[in-house]
Short mmCIF file of C-alpha atoms in Angstrom, two decimals:
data_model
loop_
_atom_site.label_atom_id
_atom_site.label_comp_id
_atom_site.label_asym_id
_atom_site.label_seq_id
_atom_site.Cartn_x
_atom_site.Cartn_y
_atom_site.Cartn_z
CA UNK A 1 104.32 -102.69 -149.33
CA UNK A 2 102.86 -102.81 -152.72
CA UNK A 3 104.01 -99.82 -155.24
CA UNK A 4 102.68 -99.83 -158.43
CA UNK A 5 104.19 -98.30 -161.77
CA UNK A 6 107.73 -97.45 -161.90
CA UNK A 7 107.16 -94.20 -160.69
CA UNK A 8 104.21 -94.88 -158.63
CA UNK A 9 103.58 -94.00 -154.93
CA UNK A 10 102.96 -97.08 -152.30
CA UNK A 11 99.52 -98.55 -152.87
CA UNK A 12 98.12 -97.80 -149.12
CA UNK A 13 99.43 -94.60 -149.36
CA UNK A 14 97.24 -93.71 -152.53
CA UNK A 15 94.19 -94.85 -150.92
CA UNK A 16 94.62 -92.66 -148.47
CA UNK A 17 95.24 -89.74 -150.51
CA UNK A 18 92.59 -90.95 -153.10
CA UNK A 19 90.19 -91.02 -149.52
CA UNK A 20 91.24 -87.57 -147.99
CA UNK A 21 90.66 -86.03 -151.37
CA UNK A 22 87.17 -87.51 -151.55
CA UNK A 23 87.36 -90.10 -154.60
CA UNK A 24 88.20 -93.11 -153.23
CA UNK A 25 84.41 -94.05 -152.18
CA UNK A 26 81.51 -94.90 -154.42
CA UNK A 27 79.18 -92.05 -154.94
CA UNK A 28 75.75 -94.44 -153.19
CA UNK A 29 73.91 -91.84 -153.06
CA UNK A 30 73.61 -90.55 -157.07
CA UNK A 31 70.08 -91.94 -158.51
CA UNK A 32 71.63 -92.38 -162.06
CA UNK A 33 73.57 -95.58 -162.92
CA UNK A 34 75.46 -93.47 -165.64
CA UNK A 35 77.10 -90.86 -162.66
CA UNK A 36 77.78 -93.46 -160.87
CA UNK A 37 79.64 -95.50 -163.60
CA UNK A 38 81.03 -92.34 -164.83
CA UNK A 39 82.21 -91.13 -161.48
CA UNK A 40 84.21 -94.48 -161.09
CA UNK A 41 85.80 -94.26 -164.61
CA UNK A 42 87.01 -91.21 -163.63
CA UNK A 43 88.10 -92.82 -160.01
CA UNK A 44 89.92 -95.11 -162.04
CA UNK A 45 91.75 -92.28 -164.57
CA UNK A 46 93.13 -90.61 -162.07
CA UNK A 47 94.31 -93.59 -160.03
CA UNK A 48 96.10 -94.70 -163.18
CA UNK A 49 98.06 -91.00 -163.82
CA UNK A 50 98.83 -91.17 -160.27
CA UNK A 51 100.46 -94.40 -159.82
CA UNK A 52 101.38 -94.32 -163.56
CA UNK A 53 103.76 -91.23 -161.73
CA UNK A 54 102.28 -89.01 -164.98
CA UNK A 55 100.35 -86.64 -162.08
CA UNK A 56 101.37 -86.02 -158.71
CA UNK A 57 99.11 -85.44 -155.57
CA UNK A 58 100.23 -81.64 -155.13
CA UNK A 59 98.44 -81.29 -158.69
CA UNK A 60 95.51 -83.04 -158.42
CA UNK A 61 94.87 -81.13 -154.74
CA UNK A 62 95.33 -78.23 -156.92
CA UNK A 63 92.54 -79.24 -159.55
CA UNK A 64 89.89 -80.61 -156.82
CA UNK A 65 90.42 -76.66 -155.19
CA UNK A 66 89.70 -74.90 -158.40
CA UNK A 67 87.18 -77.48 -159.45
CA UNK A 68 85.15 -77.06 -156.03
CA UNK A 69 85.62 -72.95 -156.23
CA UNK A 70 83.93 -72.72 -159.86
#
């Protein structure tokens, strides 16, 4: 099993987080080729603080809630 970062969680078990949370997929369906290129930045950001150990998954559940409730 692949981990990556010193502190980082097993690879497969990322994806599946990073899937159940809804941001491991592309977003096909936006029109604009800047959402879409932004949107996978972003993928990428928080795949980095997560295996980088600098955010956990209880946090970033915590942020998608609040973000979705605004």
């Amino acid at each position: 099993m692949k981990v990556l970062g010193n502190e980082g969680m097993p690879c497969d078990e990322l994806d599946s987080f990073l899937d159940d949370v809804g941001l491991l997929t592309d977003p096909v369906d936006a029109d604009d080729q800047a959402v879409r290129e932004n949107y996978m930045l972003i993928h990428r950001a928080i795949k980095l603080l997560l295996v980088s150990g600098n955010l956990d998954r209880e946090k970033l559940a915590q942020a998608i809630e609040l973000a979705e409730n605004l």
